[in-house]
Short mmCIF file of C-alpha atoms in Angstrom, two decimals:
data_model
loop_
_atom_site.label_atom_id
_atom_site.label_comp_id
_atom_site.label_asym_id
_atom_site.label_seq_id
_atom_site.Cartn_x
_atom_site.Cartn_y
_atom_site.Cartn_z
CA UNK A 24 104.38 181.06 -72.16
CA UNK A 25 103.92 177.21 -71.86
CA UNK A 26 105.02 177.26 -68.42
CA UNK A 27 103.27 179.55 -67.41
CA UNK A 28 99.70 178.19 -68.72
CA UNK A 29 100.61 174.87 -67.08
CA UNK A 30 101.71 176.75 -63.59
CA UNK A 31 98.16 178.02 -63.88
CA UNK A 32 96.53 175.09 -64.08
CA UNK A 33 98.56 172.93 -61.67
CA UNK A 34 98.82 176.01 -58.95
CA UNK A 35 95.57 178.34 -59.64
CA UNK A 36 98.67 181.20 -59.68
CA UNK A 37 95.79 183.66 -61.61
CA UNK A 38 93.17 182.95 -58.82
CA UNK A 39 95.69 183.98 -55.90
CA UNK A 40 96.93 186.87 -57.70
CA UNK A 41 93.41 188.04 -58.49
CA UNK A 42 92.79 187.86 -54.77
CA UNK A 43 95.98 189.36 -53.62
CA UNK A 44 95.36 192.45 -55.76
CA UNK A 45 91.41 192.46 -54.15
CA UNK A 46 93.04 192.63 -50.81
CA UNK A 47 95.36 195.29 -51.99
CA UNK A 48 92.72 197.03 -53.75
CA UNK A 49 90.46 196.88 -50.15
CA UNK A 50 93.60 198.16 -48.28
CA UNK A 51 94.70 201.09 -49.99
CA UNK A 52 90.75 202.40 -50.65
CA UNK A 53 90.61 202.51 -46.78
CA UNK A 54 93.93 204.69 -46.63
CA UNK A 55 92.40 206.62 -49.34
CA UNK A 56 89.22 207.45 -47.13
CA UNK A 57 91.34 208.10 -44.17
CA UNK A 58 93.50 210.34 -45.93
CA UNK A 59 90.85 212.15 -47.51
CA UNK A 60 89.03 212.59 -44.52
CA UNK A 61 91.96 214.38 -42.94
CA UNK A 62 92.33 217.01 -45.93
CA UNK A 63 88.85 217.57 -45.61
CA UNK A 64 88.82 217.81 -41.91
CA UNK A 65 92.41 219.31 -42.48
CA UNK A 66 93.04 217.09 -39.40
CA UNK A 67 95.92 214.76 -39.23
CA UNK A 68 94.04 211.96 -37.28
CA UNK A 69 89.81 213.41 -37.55
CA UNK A 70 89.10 210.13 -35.60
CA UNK A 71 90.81 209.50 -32.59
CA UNK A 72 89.89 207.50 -29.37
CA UNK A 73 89.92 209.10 -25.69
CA UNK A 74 92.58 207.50 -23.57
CA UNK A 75 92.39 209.40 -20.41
CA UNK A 76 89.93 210.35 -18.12
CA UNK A 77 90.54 213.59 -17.25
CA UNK A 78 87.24 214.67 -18.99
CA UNK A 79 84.89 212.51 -17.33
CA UNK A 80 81.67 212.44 -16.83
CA UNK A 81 81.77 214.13 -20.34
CA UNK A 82 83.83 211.72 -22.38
CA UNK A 83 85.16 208.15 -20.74
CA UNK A 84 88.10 206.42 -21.70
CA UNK A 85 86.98 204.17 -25.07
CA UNK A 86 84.91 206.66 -26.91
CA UNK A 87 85.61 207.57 -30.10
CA UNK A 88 85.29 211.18 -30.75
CA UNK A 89 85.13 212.50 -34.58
CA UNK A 90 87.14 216.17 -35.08
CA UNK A 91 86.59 218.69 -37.50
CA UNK A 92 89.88 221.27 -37.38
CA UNK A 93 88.98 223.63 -40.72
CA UNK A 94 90.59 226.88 -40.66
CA UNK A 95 88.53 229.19 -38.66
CA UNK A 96 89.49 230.24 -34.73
CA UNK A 97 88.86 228.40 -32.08
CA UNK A 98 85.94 229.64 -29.38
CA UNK A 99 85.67 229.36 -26.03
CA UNK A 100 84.24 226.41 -24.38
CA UNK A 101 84.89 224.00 -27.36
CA UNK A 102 86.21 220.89 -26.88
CA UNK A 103 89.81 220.39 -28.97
CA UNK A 104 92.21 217.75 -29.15
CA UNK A 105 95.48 219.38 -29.38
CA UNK A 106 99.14 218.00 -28.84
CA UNK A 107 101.91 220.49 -26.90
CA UNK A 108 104.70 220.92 -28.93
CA UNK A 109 107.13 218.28 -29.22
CA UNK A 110 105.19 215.52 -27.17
CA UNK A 111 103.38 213.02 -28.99
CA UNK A 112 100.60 212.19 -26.98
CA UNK A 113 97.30 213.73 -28.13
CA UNK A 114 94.78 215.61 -25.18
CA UNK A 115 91.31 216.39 -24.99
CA UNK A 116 90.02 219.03 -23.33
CA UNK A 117 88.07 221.86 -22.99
CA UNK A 118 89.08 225.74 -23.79
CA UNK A 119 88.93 227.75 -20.84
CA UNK A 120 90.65 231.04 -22.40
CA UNK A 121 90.83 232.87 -25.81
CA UNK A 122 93.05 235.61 -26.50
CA UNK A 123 93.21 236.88 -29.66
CA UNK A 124 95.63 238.98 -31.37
CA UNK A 125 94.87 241.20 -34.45
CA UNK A 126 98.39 242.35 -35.57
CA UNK A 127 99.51 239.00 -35.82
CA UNK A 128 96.54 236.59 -36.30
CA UNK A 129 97.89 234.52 -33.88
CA UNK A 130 95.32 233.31 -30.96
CA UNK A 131 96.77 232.35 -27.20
CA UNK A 132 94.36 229.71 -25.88
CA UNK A 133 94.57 227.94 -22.10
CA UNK A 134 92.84 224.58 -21.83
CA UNK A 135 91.52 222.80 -19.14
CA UNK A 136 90.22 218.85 -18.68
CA UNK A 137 86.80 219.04 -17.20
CA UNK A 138 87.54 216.13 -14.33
CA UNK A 139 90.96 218.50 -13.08
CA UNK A 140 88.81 220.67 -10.82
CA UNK A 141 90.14 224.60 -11.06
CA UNK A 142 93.62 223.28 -12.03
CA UNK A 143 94.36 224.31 -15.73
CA UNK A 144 96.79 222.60 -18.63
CA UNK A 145 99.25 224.78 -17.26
CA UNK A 146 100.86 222.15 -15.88
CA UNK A 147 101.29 219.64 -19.06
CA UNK A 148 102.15 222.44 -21.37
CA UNK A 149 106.40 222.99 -21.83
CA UNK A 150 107.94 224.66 -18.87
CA UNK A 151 107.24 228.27 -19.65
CA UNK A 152 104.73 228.07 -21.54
CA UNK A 153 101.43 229.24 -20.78
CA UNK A 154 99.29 229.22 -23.81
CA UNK A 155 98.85 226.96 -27.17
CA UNK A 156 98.33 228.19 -30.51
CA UNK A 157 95.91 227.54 -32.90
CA UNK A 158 98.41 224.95 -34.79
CA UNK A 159 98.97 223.08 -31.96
CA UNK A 160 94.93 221.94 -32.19
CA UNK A 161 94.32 218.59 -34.06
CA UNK A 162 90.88 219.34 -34.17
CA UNK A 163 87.36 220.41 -32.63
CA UNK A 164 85.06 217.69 -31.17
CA UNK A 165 81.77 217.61 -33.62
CA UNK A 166 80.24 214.05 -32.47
CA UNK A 167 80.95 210.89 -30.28
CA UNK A 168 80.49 207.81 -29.82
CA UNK A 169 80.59 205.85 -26.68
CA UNK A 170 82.54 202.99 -25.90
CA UNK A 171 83.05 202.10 -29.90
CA UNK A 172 87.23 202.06 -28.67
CA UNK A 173 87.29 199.90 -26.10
CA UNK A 174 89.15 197.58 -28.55
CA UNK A 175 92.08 200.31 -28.43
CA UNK A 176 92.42 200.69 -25.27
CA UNK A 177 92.43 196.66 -24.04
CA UNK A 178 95.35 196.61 -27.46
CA UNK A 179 96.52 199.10 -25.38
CA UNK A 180 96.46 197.97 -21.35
CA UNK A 181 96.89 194.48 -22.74
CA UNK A 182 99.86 193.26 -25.59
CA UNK A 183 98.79 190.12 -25.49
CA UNK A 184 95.58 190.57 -27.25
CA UNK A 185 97.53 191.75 -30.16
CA UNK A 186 99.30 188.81 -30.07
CA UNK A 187 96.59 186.43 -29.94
CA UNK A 188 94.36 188.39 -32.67
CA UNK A 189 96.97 188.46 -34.67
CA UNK A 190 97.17 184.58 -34.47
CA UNK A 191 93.56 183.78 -34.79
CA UNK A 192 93.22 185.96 -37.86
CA UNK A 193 96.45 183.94 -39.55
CA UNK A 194 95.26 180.66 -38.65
CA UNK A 195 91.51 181.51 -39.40
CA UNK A 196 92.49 182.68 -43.32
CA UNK A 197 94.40 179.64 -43.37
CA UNK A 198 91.36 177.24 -43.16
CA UNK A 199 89.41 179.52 -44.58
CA UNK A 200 89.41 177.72 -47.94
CA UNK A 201 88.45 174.55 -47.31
CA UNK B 8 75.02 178.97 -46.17
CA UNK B 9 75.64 176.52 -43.27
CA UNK B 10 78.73 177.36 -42.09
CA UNK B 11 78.85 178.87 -38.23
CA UNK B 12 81.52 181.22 -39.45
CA UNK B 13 80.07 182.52 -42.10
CA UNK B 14 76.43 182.90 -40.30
CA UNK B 15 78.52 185.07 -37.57
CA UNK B 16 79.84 186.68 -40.22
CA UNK B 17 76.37 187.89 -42.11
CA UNK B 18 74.55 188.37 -38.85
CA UNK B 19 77.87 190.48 -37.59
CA UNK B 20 77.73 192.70 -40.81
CA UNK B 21 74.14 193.18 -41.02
CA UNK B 22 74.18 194.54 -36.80
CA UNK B 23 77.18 197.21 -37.70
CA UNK B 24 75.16 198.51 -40.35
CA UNK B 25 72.32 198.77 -38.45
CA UNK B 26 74.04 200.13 -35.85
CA UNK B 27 75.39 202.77 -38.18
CA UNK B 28 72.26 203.84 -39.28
CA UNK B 29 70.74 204.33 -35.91
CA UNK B 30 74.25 206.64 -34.89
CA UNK B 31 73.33 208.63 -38.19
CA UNK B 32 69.90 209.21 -37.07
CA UNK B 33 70.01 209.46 -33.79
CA UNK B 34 72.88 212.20 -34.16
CA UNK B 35 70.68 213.96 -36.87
CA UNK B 36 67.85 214.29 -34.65
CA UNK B 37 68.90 214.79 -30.97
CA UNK B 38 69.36 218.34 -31.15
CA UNK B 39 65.41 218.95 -32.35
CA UNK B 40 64.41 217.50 -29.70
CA UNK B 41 62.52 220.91 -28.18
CA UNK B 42 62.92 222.51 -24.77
CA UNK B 43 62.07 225.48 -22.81
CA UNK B 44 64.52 226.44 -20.66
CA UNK B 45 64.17 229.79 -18.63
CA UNK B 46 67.51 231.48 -17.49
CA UNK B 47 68.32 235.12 -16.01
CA UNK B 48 71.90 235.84 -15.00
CA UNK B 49 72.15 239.29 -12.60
CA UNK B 50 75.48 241.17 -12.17
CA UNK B 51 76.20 242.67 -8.87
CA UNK B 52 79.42 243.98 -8.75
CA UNK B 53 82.66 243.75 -10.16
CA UNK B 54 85.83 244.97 -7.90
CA UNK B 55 89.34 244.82 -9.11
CA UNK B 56 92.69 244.42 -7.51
CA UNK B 57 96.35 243.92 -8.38
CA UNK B 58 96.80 240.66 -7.78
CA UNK B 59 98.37 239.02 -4.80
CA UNK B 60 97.21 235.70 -6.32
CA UNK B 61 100.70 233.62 -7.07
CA UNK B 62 99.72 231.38 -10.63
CA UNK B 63 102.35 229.13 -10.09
CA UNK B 64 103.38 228.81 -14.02
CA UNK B 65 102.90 232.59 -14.35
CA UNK B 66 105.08 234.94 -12.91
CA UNK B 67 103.25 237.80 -14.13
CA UNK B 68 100.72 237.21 -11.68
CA UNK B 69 101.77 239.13 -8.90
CA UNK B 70 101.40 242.11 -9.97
CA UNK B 71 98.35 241.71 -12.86
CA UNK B 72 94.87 243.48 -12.16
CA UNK B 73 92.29 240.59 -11.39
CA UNK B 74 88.27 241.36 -11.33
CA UNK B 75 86.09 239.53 -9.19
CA UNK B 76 82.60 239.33 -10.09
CA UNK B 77 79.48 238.85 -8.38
CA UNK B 78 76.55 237.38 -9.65
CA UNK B 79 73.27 235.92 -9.26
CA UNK B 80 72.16 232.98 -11.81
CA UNK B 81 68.55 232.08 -12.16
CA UNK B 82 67.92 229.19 -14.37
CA UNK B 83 65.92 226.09 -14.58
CA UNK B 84 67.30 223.63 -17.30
CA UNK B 85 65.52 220.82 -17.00
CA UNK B 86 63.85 220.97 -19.94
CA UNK B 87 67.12 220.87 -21.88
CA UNK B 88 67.08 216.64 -20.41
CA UNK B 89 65.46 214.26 -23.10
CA UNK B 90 66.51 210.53 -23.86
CA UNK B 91 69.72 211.32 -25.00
CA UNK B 92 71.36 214.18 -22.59
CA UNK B 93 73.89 212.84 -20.50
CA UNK B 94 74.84 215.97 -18.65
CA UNK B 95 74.59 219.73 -19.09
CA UNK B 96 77.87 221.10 -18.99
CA UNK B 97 76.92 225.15 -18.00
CA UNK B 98 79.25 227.89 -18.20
CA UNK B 99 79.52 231.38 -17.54
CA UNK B 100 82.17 233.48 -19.81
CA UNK B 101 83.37 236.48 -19.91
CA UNK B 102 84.25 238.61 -23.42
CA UNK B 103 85.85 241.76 -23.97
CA UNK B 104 87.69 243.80 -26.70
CA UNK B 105 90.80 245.15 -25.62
CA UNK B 106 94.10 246.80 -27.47
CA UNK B 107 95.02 243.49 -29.18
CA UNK B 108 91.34 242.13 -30.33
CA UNK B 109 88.49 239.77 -29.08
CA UNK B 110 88.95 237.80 -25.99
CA UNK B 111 86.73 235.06 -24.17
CA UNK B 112 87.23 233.43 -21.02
CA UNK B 113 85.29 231.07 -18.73
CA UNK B 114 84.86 232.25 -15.23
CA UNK B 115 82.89 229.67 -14.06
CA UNK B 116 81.32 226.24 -14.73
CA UNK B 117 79.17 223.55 -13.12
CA UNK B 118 78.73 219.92 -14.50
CA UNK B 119 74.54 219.25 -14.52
CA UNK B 120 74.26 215.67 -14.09
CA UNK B 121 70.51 215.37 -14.01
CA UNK B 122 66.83 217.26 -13.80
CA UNK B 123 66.86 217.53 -9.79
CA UNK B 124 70.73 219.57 -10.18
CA UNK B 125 69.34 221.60 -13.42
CA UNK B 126 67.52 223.89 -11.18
CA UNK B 127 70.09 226.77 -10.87
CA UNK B 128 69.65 229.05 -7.85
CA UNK B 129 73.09 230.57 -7.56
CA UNK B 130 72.84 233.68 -5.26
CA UNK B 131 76.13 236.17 -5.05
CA UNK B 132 78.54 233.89 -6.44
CA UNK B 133 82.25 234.87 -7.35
CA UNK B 134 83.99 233.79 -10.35
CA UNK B 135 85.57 230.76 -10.10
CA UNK B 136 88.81 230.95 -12.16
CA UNK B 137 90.98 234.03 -11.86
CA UNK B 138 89.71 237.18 -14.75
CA UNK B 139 92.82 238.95 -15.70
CA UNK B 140 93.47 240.77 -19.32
CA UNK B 141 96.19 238.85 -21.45
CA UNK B 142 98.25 242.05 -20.54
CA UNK B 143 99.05 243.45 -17.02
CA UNK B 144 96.15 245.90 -16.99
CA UNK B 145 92.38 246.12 -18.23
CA UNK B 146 93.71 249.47 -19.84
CA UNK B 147 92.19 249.76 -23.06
CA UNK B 148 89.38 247.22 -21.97
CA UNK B 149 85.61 247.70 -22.89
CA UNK B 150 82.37 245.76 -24.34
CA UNK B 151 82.39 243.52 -22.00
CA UNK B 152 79.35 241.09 -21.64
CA UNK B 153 78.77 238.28 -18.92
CA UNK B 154 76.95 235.67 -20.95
CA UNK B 155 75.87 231.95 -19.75
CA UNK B 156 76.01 228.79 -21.66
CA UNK B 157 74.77 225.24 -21.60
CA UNK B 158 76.40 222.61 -23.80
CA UNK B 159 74.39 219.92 -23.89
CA UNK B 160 76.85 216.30 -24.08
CA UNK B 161 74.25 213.70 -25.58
CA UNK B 162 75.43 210.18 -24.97
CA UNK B 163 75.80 209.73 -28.48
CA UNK B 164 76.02 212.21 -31.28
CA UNK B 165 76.63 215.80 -31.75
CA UNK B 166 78.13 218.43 -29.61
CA UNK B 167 76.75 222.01 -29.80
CA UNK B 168 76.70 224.87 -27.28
CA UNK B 169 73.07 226.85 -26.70
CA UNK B 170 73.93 230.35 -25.26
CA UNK B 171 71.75 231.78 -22.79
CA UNK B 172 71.22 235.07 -21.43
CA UNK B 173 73.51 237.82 -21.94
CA UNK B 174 74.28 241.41 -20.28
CA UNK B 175 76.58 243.85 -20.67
CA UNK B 176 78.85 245.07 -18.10
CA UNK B 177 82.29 247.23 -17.44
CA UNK B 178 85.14 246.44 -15.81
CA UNK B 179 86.88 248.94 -14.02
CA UNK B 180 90.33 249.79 -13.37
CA UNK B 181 92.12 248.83 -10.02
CA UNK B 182 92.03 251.71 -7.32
CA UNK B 183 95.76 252.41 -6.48
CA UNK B 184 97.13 253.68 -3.13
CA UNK B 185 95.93 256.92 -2.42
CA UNK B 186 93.12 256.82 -4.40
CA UNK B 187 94.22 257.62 -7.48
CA UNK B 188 93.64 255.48 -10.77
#
């Protein structure tokens, strides 16, 4: 226990643990929020930022829109995020059609971005498929805000500003103590 | 309390807040704002054909029953345009029960980008995307109603739909060769 006392004194060991377990603290609150969010929203990402334009004028690329999925069916003319089955990349667009089917509770929705002038989602769906389902939706568009993702989308268009963030935050907390 | 940093820092923390709050409110209050609008949709006529219309990712297509609609829209949405509207995005839809349950679809739509375009004066329009049932035929089709819709997209906040005028209407079967239905 000697050692340890003296390791204290000579190193401040208690004083960067204290903070490391702040910073850990910080972190995992924030995942907490997130992840609470989504159960609530029961959305797996109720934040998300636009990254195409194919709904311009209504959304631009670099807004952030905030979804709310829930349980009930969809409507027409909402705007959903949804991803088609197997393919990773989120879309956001409007619904254009809503078929619904009693016997087995399933609905057939068509989508449709509101830049693609009279062409529907037909063509980013699977080959042969012509609707999505209600579990293919991530979530219904409640509120926006513009250009709060810009940041996203230059990480996005440009690595290098990952790269050189990454650096200035390392080399700032490094002098940060003096 | 001298430090550049950590003055960037404070004023930096004290604008997102700020900016926070306003979202909040601004978001709370936008759709209060009042307005008037006046709107009156007409029905014409609705004729329906098998299809000859190819949907290139449906090959039921061909042979489907399709309605075409004709309508008149009166409508003068201007006073749906306060500090935060960014554009009126109007629709016209389509609902009907049929053998399987509720359906909706859009028919048409029209992006309002200011007051001088929210002036609608449509006069015998046809629909502008294809109205089909989710099976071949409108056979066991009724209720249907021909209602229009403005969703107002703020430039910041929340997004809401504010449905207009409504009528009832039904859709008849296609007429096949010879006369006969």
């Amino acid at each position: 226990m000697e050692f340890m006392a003296q390791a204290n004194k000579k190193f401040g060991v208690r004083s960067l643990l204290v903070q490391g377990l702040t910073f850990l603290s910080v972190l995992t609150s924030a995942f907490m929020i997130w992840k609470g969010l989504s159960l609530f929203t029961n959305s797996e990402s109720p934040v998300v930022v636009v990254l195409s334009g194919s709904m311009e004028p209504v959304y631009y690329r670099g807004d952030i829109l905030f979804l709310h999925n829930g349980y009930s069916p969809i409507e027409i003319g909402e705007v959903v995020v949804y991803k088609v089955k197997e393919k990773a990349i989120p879309i956001v667009h409007r619904v254009l059609k809503v078929h619904n089917d009693n016997t087995s509770g399933k609905q057939f929705l068509l989508t449709k971005g509101d830049h693609n002038d009279e062409t529907d989602d037909r063509g980013i769906y699977n080959p042969g498929q012509k609707w999505i389902s209600r579990d293919d939706i991530i979530g219904r568009v409640k509120g926006f805000v513009p250009y709060a993702g810009m940041g996203t989308i230059w990480m996005n268009d440009y690595p290098q500003l990952k790269m050189i963030l990454l650096g200035t935050l390392c080399v700032l907390s490094l002098f940060s103590n003096e | 309390m001298n430090n550049f940093l950590q003055r960037l820092s404070g004023i930096t923390s004290f604008a997102m807040s700020t900016l926070m709050v306003l979202v909040v409110l601004i978001s709370l209050t936008t759709p209060f704002l009042p307005s008037n609008p006046t709107h009156a949709v007409q029905l014409h006529n609705v004729q329906t054909t098998t299809g000859r219309m190819m949907d290139p990712y449906d090959k039921t297509s061909r042979t489907a029953e399709y309605a075409r609609l004709t309508f008149d829209v009166d409508a003068d949405l201007s006073s749906m345009f306060n500090w935060n509207t960014k554009l009126l995005f109007t629709y016209i839809t389509v609902d009907y029960q049929s053998s399987n349950g509720f359906n909706r679809v859009v028919v048409w739509d029209r992006i309002v980008r200011g007051k001088r375009q929210a002036k609608l004066k449509l006069r015998k329009h046809h629909n502008k995307y294809l109205l089909r049932n989710f099976a071949q035929t409108f056979e066991g089709v009724e209720g249907a109603n021909l209602t229009l819709i403005v969703n107002p997209v703020p430039y910041l906040g929340v997004m809401y739909d504010k449905t207009m005028s409504s009528i009832p209407f039904s859709i008849p079967r296609a007429l096949k060769a010879g006369g006969k239905k």
